[in-house]
Short mmCIF file of C-alpha atoms in Angstrom, two decimals:
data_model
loop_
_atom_site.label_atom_id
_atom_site.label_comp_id
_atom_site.label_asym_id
_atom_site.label_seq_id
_atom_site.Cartn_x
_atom_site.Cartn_y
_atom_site.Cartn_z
CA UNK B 1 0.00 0.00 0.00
CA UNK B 2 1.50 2.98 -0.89
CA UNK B 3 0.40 7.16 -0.04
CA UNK B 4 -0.76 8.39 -3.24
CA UNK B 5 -1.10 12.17 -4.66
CA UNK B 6 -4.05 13.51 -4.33
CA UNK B 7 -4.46 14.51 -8.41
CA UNK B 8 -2.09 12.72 -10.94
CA UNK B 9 -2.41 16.46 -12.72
CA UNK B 10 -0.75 18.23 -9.68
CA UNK B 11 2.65 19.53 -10.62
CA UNK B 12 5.40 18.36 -9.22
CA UNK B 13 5.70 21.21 -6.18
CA UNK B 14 2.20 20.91 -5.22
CA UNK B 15 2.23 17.18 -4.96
CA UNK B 16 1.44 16.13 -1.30
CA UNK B 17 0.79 12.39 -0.30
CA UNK B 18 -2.78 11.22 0.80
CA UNK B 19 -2.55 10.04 4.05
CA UNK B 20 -2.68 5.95 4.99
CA UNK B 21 -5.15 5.24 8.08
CA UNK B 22 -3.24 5.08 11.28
CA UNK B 23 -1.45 2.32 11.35
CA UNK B 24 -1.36 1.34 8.05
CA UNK B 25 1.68 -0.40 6.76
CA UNK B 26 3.59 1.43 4.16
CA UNK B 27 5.85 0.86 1.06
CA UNK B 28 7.08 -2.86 0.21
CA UNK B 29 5.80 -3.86 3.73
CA UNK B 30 2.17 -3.18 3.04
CA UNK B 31 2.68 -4.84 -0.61
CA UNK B 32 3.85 -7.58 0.98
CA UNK B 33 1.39 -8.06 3.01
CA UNK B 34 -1.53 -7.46 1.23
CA UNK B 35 -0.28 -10.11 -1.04
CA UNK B 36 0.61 -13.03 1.81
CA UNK B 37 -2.99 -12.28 2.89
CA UNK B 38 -4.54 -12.92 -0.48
CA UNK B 39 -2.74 -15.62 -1.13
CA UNK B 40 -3.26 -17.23 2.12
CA UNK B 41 -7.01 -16.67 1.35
CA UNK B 42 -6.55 -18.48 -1.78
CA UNK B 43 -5.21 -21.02 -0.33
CA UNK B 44 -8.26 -22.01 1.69
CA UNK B 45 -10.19 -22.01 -1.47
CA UNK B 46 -8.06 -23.99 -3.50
CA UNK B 47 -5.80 -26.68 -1.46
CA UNK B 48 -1.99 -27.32 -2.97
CA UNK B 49 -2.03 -29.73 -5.60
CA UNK B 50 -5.37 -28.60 -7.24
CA UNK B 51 -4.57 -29.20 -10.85
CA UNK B 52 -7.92 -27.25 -12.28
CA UNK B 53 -9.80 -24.31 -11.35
CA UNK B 54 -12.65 -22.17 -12.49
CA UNK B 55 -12.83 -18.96 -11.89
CA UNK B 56 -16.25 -16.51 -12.32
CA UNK B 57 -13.88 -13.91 -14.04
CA UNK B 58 -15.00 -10.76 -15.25
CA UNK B 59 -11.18 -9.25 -16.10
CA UNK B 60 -11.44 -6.58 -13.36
CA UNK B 61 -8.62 -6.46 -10.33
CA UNK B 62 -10.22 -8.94 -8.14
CA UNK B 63 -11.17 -11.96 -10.62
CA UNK B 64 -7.83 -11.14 -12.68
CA UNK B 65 -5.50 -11.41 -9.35
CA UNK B 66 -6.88 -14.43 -8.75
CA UNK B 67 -6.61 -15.74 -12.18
CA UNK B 68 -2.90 -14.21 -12.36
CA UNK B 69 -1.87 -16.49 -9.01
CA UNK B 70 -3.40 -19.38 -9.59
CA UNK B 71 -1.93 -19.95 -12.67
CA UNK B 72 1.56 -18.88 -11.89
CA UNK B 73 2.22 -20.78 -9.19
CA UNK B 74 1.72 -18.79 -5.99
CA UNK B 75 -0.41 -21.88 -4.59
CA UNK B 76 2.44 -24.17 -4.34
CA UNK B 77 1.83 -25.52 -8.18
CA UNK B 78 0.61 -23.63 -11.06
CA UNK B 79 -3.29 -24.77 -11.91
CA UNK B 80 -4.69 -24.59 -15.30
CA UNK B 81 -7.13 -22.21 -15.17
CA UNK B 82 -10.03 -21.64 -16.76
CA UNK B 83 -12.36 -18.32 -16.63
CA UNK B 84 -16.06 -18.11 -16.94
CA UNK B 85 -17.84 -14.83 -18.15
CA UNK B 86 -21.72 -14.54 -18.51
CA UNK B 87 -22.68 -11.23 -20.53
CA UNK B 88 -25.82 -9.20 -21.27
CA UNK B 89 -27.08 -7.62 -24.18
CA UNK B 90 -30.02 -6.21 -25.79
CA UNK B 91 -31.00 -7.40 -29.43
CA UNK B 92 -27.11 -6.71 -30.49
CA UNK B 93 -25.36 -8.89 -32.46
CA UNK B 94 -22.15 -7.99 -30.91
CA UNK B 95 -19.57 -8.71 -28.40
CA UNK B 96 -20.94 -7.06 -25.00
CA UNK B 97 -17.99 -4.93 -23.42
CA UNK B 98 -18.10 -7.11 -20.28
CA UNK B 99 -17.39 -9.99 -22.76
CA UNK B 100 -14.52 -8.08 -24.96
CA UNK B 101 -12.97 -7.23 -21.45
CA UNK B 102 -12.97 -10.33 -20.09
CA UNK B 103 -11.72 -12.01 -22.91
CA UNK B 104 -8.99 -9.34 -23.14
CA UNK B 105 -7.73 -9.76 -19.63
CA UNK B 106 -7.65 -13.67 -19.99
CA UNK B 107 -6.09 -13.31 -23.39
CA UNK B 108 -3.11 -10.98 -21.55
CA UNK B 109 -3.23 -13.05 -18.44
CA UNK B 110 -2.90 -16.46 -20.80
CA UNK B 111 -5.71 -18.32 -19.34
CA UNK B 112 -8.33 -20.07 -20.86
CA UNK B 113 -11.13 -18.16 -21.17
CA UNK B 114 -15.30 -19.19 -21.74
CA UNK B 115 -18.57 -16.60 -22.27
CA UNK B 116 -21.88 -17.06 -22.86
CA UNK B 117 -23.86 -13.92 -24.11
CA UNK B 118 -27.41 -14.06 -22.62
CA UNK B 119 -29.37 -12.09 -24.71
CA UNK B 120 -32.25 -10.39 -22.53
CA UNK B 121 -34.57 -9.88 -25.77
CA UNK B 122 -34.99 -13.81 -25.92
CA UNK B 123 -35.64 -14.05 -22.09
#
């Protein structure tokens, strides 16, 4: 976790750092935390040695973290992984956005990557 300026447009000399809540770790130490607790979190969800998971994945920060360390290892073993995306449209005959970002993300993230576009017309 790292302080932050308040406005990426501030110039240089007016830059001040948002303040962390009291108590906050800072700098590499709050990274590295953040990440030992997420992973330890995973690792209640998906025991070492799982070979497969699915993953709801929309190709936002959460569902894309996840994605990311499962299938590079940080469980113990790297899982294949493979990411579900449901999308909605209206009458369109293409791609939602949900669906082009997802697929995106999983493309980048090299994952294997499923959708199914529900189309709310037909419903």
């Amino acid at each position: 976790l790292h302080a932050v300026r308040p406005s990426l447009a501030a110039p240089a000399e007016e830059e001040e750092e948002a303040a962390l809540p009291l108590g906050a770790p800072s700098g590499d130490v709050g990274v590295e935390l953040l990440q030992a607790m997420v992973v330890t979190a995973l690792r209640r969800c998906v025991p070492p040695g799982t070979e497969r998971v699915g993953l709801l994945f929309s190709g936002g920060l959460d569902s894309g973290l996840l994605a990311w360390l499962c299938s590079r290892g940080d469980l113990g073993a790297s899982c294949s992984v493979t990411c579900y995306t449901v999308g909605f449209h209206f009458g369109e005959r293409k791609l939602p956005e949900d669906l082009a970002a997802a697929e995106a993300a999983a493309r980048c993230l090299g994952v294997e990557w499923r959708q199914h576009a529900v189309d709310l017309q037909e419903t």
